[in-house]
XYZ file of C-alpha atoms in Angstrom:
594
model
C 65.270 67.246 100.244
C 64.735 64.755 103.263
C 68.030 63.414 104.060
C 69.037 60.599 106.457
C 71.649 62.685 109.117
C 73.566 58.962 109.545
C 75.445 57.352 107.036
C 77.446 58.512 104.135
C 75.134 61.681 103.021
C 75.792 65.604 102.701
C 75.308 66.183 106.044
C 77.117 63.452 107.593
C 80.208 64.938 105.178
C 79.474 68.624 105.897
C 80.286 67.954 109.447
C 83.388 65.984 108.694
C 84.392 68.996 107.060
C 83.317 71.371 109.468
C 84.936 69.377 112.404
C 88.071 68.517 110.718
C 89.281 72.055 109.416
C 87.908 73.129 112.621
C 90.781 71.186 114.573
C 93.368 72.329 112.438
C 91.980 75.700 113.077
C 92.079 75.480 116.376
C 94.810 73.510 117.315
C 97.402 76.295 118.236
C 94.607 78.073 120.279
C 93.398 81.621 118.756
C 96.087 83.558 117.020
C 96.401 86.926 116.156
C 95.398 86.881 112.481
C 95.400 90.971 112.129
C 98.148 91.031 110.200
C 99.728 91.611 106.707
C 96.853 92.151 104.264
C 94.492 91.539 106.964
C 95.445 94.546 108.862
C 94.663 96.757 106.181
C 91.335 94.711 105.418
C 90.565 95.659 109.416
C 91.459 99.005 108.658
C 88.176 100.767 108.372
C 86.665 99.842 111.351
C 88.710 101.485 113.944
C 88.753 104.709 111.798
C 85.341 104.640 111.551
C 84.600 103.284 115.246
C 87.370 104.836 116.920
C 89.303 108.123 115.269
C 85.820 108.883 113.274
C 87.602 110.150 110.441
C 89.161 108.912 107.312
C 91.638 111.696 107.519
C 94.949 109.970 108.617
C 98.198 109.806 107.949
C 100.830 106.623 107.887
C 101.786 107.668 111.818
C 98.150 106.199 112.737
C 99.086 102.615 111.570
C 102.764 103.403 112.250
C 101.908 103.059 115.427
C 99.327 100.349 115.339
C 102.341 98.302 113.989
C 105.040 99.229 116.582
C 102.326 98.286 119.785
C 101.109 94.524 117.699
C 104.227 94.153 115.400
C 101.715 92.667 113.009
C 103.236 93.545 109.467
C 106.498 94.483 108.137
C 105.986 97.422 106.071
C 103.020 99.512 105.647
C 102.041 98.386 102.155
C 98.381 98.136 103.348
C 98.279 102.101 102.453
C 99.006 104.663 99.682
C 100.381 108.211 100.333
C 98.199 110.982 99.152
C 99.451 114.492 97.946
C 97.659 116.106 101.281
C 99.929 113.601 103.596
C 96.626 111.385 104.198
C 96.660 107.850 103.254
C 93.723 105.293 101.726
C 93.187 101.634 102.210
C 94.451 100.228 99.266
C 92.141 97.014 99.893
C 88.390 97.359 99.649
C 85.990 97.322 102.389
C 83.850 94.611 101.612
C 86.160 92.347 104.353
C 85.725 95.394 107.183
C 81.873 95.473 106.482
C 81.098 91.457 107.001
C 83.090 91.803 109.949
C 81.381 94.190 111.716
C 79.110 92.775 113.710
C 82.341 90.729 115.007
C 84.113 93.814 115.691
C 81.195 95.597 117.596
C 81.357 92.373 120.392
C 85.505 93.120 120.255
C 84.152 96.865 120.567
C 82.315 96.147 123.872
C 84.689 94.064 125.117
C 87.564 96.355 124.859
C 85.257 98.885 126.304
C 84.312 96.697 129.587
C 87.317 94.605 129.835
C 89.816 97.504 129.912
C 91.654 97.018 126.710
C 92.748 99.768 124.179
C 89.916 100.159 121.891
C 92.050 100.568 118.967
C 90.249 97.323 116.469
C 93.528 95.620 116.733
C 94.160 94.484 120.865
C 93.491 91.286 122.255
C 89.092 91.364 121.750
C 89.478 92.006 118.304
C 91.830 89.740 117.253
C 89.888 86.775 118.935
C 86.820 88.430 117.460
C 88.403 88.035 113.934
C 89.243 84.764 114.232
C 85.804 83.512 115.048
C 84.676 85.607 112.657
C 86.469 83.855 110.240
C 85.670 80.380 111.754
C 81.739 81.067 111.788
C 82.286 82.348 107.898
C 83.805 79.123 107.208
C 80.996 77.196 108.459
C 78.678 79.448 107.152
C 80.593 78.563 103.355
C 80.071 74.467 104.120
C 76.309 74.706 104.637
C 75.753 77.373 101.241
C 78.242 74.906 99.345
C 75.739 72.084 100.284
C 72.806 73.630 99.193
C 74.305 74.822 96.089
C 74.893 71.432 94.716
C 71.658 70.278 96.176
C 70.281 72.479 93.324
C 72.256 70.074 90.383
C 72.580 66.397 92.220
C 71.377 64.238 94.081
C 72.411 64.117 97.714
C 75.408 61.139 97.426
C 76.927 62.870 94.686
C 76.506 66.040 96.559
C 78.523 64.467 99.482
C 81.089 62.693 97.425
C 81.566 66.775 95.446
C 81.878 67.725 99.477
C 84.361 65.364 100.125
C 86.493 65.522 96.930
C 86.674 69.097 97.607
C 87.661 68.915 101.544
C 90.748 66.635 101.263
C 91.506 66.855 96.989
C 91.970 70.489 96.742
C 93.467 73.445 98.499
C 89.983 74.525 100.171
C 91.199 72.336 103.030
C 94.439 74.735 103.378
C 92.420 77.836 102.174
C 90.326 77.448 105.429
C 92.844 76.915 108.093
C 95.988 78.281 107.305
C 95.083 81.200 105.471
C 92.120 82.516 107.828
C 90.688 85.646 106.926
C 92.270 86.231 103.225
C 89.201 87.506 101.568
C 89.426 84.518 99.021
C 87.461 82.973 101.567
C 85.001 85.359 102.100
C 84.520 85.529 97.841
C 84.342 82.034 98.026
C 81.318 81.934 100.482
C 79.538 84.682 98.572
C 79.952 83.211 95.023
C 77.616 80.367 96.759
C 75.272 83.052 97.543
C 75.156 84.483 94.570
C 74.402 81.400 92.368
C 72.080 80.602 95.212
C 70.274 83.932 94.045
C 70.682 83.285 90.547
C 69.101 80.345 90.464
C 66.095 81.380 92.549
C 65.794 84.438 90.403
C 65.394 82.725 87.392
C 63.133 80.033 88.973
C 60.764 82.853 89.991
C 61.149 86.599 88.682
C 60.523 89.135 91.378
C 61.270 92.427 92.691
C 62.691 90.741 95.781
C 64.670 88.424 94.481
C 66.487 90.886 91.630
C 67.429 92.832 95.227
C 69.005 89.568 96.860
C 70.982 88.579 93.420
C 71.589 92.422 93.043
C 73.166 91.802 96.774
C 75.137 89.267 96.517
C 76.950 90.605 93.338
C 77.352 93.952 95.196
C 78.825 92.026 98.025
C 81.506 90.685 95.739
C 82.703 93.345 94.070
C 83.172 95.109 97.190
C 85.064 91.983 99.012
C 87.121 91.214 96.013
C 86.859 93.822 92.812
C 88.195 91.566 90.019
C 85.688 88.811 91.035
C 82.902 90.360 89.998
C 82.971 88.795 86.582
C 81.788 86.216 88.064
C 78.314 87.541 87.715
C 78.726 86.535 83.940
C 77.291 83.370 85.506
C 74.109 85.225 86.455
C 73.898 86.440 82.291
C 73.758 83.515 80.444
C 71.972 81.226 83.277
C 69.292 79.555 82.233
C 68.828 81.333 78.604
C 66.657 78.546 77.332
C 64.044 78.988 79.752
C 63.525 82.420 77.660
C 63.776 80.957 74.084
C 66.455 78.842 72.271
C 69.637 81.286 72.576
C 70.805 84.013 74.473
C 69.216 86.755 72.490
C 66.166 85.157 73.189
C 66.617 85.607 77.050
C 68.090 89.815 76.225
C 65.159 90.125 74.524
C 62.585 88.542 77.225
C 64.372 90.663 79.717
C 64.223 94.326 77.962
C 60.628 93.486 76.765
C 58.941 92.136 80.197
C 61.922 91.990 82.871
C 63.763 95.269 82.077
C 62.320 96.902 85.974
C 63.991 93.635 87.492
C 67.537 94.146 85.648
C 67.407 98.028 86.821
C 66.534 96.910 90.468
C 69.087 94.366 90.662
C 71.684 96.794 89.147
C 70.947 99.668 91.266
C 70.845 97.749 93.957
C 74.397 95.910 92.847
C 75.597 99.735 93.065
C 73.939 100.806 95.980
C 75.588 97.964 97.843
C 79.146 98.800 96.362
C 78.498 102.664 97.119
C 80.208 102.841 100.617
C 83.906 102.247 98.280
C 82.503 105.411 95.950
C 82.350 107.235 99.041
C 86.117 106.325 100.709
C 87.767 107.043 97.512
C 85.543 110.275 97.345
C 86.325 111.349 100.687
C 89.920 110.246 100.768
C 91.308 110.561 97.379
C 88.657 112.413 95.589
C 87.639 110.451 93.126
C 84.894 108.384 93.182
C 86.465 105.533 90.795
C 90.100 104.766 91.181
C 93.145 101.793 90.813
C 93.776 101.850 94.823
C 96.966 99.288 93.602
C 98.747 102.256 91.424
C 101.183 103.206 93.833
C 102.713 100.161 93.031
C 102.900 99.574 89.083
C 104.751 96.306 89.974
C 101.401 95.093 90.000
C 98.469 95.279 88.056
C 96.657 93.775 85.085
C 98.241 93.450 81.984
C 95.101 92.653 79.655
C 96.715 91.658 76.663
C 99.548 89.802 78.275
C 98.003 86.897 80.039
C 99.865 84.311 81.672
C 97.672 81.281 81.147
C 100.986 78.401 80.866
C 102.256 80.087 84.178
C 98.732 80.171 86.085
C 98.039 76.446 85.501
C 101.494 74.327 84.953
C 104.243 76.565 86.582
C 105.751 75.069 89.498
C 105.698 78.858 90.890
C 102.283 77.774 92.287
C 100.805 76.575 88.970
C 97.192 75.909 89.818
C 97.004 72.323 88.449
C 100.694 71.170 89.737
C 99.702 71.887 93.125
C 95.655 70.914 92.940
C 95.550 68.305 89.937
C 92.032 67.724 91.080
C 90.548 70.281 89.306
C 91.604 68.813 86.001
C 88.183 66.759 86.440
C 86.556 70.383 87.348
C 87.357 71.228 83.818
C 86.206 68.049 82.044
C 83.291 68.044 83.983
C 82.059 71.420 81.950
C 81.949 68.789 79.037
C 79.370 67.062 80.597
C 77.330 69.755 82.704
C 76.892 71.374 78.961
C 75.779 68.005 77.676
C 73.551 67.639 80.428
C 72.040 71.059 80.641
C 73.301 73.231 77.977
C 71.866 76.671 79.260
C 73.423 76.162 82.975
C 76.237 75.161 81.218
C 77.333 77.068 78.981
C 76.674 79.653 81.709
C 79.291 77.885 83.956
C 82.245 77.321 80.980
C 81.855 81.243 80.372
C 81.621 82.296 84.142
C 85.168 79.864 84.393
C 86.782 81.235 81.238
C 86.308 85.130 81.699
C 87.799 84.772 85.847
C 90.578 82.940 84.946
C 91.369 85.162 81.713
C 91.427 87.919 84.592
C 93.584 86.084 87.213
C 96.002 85.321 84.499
C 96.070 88.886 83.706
C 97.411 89.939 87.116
C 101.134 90.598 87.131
C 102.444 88.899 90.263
C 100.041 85.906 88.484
C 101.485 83.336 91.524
C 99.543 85.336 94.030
C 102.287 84.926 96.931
C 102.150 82.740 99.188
C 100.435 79.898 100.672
C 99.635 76.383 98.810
C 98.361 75.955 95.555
C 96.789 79.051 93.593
C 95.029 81.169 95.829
C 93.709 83.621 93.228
C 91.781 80.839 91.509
C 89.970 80.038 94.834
C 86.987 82.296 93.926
C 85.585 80.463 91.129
C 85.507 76.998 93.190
C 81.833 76.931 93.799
C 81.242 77.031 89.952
C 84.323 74.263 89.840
C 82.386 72.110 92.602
C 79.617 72.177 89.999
C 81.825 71.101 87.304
C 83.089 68.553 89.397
C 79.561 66.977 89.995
C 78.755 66.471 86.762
C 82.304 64.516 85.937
C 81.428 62.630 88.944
C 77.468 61.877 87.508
C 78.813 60.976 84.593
C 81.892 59.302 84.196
C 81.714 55.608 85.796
C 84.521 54.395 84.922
C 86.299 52.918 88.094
C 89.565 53.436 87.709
C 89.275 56.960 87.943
C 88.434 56.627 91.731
C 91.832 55.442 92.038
C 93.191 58.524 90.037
C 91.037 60.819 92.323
C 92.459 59.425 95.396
C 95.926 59.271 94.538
C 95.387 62.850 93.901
C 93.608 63.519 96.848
C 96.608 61.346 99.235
C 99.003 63.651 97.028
C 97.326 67.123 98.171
C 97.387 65.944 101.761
C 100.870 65.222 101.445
C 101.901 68.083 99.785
C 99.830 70.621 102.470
C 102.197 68.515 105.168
C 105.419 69.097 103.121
C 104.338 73.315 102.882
C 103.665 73.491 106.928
C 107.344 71.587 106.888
C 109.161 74.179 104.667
C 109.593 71.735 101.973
C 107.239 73.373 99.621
C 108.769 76.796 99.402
C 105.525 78.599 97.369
C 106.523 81.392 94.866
C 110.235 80.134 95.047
C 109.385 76.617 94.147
C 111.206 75.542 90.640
C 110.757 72.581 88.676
C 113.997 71.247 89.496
C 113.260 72.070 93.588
C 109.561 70.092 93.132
C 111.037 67.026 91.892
C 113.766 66.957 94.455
C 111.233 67.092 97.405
C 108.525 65.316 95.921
C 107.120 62.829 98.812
C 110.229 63.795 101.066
C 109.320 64.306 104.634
C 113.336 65.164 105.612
C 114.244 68.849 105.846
C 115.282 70.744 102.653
C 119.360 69.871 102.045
C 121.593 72.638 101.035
C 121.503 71.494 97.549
C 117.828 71.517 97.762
C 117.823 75.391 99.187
C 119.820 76.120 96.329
C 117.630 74.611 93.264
C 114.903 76.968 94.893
C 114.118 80.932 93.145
C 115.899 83.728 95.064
C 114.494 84.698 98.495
C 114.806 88.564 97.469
C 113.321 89.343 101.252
C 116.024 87.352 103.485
C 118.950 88.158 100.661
C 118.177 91.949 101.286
C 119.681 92.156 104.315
C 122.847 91.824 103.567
C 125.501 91.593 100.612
C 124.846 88.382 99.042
C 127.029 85.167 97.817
C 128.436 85.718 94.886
C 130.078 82.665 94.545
C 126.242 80.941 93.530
C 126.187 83.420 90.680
C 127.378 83.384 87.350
C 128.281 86.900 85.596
C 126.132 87.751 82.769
C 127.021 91.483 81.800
C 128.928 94.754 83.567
C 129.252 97.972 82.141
C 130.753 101.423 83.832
C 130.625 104.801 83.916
C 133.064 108.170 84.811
C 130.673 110.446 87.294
C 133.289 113.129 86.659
C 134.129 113.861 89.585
C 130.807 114.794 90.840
C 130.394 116.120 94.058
C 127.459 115.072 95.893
C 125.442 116.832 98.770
C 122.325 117.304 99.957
C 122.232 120.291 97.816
C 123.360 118.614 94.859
C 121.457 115.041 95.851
C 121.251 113.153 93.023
C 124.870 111.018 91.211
C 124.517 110.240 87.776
C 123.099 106.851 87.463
C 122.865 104.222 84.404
C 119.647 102.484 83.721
C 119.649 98.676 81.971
C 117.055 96.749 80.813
C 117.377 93.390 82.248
C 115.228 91.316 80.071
C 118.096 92.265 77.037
C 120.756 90.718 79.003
C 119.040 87.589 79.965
C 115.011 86.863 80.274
C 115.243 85.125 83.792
C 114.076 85.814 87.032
C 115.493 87.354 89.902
C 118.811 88.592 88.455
C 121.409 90.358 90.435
C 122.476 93.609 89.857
C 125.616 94.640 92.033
C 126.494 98.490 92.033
C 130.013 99.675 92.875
C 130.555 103.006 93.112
C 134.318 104.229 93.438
C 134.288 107.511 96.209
C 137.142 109.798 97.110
C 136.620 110.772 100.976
C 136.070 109.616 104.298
C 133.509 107.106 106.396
C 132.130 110.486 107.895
C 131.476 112.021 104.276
C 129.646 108.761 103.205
C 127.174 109.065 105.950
C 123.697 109.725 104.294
C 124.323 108.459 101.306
C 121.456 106.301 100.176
C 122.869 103.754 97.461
C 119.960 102.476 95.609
C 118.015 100.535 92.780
C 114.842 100.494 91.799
C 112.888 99.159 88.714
C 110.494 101.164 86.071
C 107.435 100.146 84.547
C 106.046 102.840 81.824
C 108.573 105.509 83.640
C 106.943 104.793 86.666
C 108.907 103.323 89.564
C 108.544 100.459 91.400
C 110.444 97.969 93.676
C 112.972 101.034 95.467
C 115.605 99.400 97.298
C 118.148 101.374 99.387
C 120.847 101.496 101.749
C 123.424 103.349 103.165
C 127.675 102.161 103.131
C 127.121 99.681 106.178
C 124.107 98.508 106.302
C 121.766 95.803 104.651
C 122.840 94.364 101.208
C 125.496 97.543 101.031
C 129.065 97.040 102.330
C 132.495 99.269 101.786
C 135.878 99.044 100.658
C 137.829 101.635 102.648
C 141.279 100.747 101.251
C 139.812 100.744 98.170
C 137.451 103.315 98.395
C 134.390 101.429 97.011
C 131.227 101.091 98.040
C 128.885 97.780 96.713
C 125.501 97.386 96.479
C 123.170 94.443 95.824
C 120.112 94.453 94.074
C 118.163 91.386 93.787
C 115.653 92.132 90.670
C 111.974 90.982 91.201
C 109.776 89.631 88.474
C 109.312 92.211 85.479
C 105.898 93.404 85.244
C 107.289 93.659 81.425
C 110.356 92.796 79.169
C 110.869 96.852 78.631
C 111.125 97.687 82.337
C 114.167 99.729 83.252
C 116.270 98.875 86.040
C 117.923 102.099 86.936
C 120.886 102.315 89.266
C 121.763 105.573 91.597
C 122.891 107.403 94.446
C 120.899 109.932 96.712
C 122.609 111.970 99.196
C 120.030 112.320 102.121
C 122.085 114.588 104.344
C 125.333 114.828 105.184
C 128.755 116.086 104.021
C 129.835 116.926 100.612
C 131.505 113.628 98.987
C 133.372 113.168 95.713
C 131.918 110.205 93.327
C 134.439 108.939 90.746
C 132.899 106.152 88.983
C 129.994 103.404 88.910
C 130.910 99.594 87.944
C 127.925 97.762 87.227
C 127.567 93.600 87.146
C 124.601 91.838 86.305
C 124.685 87.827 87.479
C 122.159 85.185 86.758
C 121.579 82.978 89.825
C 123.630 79.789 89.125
C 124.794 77.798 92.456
C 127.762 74.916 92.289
C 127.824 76.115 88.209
C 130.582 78.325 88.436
């Protein structure tokens, strides 16, 4: 399509985009973004490129972190039996980085740096990386709706999208997540679909075999997504779906196997790091940590879309037209469509299925990013269809409001997965710093109140219960105190309760040295969330007079009503000490309601 490069137009908005998001990306110069999740994404590169071995224990990154201080714990990686670890993350990220990290690689080399993937090169490497990946996601957005609309309402979709929805925050505060990246290849991939379908050939059942390959090895549970690619265009094969099967396993079946294998062959390189580093070709790299996971037949659907905990449509109300738009794309073209509803309704039925369903961190609902091409579709077709003018006004009073609201996150206002109703409507359109009223309507910050004993003057007691150790005397031979276990969601279904321990001691400061006083939650027996101290340090303190030592647990979100929390005491070395008793309080987090 010929299109005029001045005026109001695709391209004219494509650059806006482009140049916009690329001075917020750049404004603070080029940061190291190598950390967190990202680290671990980063991973496979210098193992491959540098060690040349998978075979690695936790001291590798240990001491990655210590020299770049670029995480806090090393979540990134799960223990094996053998004392190796695996990448718990997949290696699609690592693999569209490369060529990125083979410039860092030379540059390291010739410019004297370590040559470790995570020093200076690499990190600027990365970041352009993710900048050219961004750029590269404007241009296949563009064409994508260039396949359904006309080139204004492909601009206005472009522009709707850059300063209505999180995409704008997506692409320049959280650079590098591979939400981005997914993003960037869903566009490929209907790209592929579409030109598929439009002309059947070996070649192009490769490229769409590609691009779903691509996904599932960037982001696993997005691979549904190639639902999309099913039910595409059925009516060019007959009136209904079976129509289309039957075309396909009568006179397309060679290009379904080709596009498969070649789906596989591109996700094969994941087969062979869980073969050579686990030993299994398929396995849940997430289930060293059954706090998370997906709970199939315990969706959170309310939670996803309307919970102030990052609901999807409280933060980016936008995509309410997204969703009526599938109304009209069906109407319009039934067997694109329906393809798109389904595509929508089968990823989000996933999302919602993930545990932690608020996806931590950042603005608005990251783990619904994915689908947004299909949404951008969506979005076109509300736009083609529904002239009424007052709904302009609606979509930029939305679109001011997302703006805002990105503004009030980079302030501190918006607090993310600690955000409560009460806490949204007491900052909404405030520009001031959060009060200390306002601090207190927000969720627990489990992370900052774990280092140290907490206020228990905002809490309001719920439950306590004891029990006689009888007199047990504990040592690292005999390294385990009788504990009790609870199940929180019996005493009160709310978040973030507080469980305070007190064991009563007979002995000296000397004796308690090594004991580890501890909680920890259990999903299906399996444990999860460990938290531990010894008498002085963190959220533990002591009584000496009294001979007492307390312990504060602050309980995450159950993965399920039946978890166990289980409260206990580990002697890790150390001198023999007598435990009396345990005294155990449960509080509900209640500030200025005492």
């Amino acid at each position: 399509m010929k299109v005029n490069k001045i005026g109001y137009n695709s391209f004219t908005i494509g650059i806006f985009l482009v140049l916009v998001i690329g001075i917020l990306f750049f404004r603070n110069g080029i940061t190291n973004i190598l950390t967190w999740d990202i680290m671990g994404y980063q991973s496979y590169l210098p193992l491959i490129f540098e060690n040349h071995s998978f075979n690695v224990g936790l001291d590798y990154f240990r001491t990655i972190q210590e020299t770049y201080q670029n995480t806090g714990t090393l979540y990134q990686y799960v223990d094996l039996p053998n004392g190796n670890v695996f990448i718990k993350y997949t290696i699609g990220w690592a693999i569209l980085y490369l060529p990125f990290y083979l410039i860092a690689d030379l540059w390291a080399s010739w410019g004297g740096y370590a040559a470790d993937g995570f020093s200076y090169p690499y990190q600027v490497m990365a970041y352009l990386g993710s900048f050219f990946y961004f750029v590269l996601t404007v241009y296949l957005l563009r064409k994508v709706l260039l396949l359904f609309f006309n080139d204004k309402i492909t601009a206005t979709v472009l522009l709707i999208f850059g300063i209505g929805t999180n995409f704008i925050y997506m692409n320049y505060a959280a650079i590098g997540l591979t939400h981005n990246l997914v993003f960037m290849l869903v566009c490929f991939f209907i790209l592929r679909t579409h030109r598929f379908h439009e002309h059947l050939s070996a070649k192009n059942a490769a490229l769409l075999g590609l691009s779903v390959g691509l996904i599932a090895l960037t982001r696993t549970p997005s691979v549904v997504i190639a639902v999309f690619a099913v039910f595409y265009q059925y009516k060019k094969f007959g009136n209904t779906l079976q129509d289309k099967i039957l075309y396909f396993l009568k006179h397309g079946k060679w290009y379904v196997v080709i596009a498969g294998v070649t789906a596989l062959v591109t996700f094969s390189p994941q087969l062979i790091y869980w073969k050579l580093t686990a030993g299994e070709f398929l396995l849940n790299s997430y289930a060293n940590n059954p706090g998370e996971g997906m709970d199939w037949f315990t969706p959170y659907f309310v939670n996803v879309l309307f919970s102030f905990k990052g609901g999807w449509l409280i933060y980016t109300p936008m995509m309410i037209f997204s969703i009526i738009g599938f109304y009209f794309w069906i109407r319009n073209d039934r067997s694109t469509g329906i393809a798109g509803l389904i595509c929508f309704l089968v990823f989000f039925y996933v999302v919602s299925c993930w545990t932690t369903w608020w996806y931590p961190g950042h603005f608005g609902h990251r783990g619904m990013f994915d689908i947004y091409p299909v949404l951008a579709i969506s979005l076109g077709y509300f736009i083609l269809y529904f002239k009424q003018k007052w709904m302009y006004a609606i979509i930029g009073i939305f679109a001011v409001l997302n703006l805002f609201q990105m503004y009030q996150t980079e302030k501190g206002l918006i607090r993310g997965y600690l955000m409560t109703k009460e806490a949204y409507w007491s900052i909404f359109f405030q520009t001031s710093p959060l009060t200390e009223e306002q601090r207190n309507l927000l969720e627990i910050d489990e992370v900052a109140a774990g280092g140290s004993p907490v206020d228990i003057s905002k809490f309001r007691l719920l439950y306590e219960d004891s029990i006689s150790c009888n007199d047990f005397w504990l040592s690292p031979q005999n390294e385990y105190a009788p504990g009790m276990r609870l199940k929180l969601a019996e005493i009160k279904d709310k978040r973030h309760l507080l469980v305070r321990s007190q064991w009563k001691y007979e002995g000296t400061e000397k004796e308690l040295a090594g004991k580890v006083f501890n909680t920890h939650m259990i999903h299906k027996e399996v444990p999860y969330h460990w938290r531990g101290n010894e008498y002085n340090a963190g959220n533990a303190s002591y009584d000496s007079v009294r001979k007492v030592v307390t312990y504060d647990f602050i309980a995450p979100n159950l993965r399920s009503k039946d978890d166990i929390t289980y409260i206990g005491l580990w002697s890790q070395y150390g001198d023999s000490i007598l435990i009396k008793s345990l005294h155990v309080k449960v509080y509900e987090w209640a500030p200025g309601q005492r």
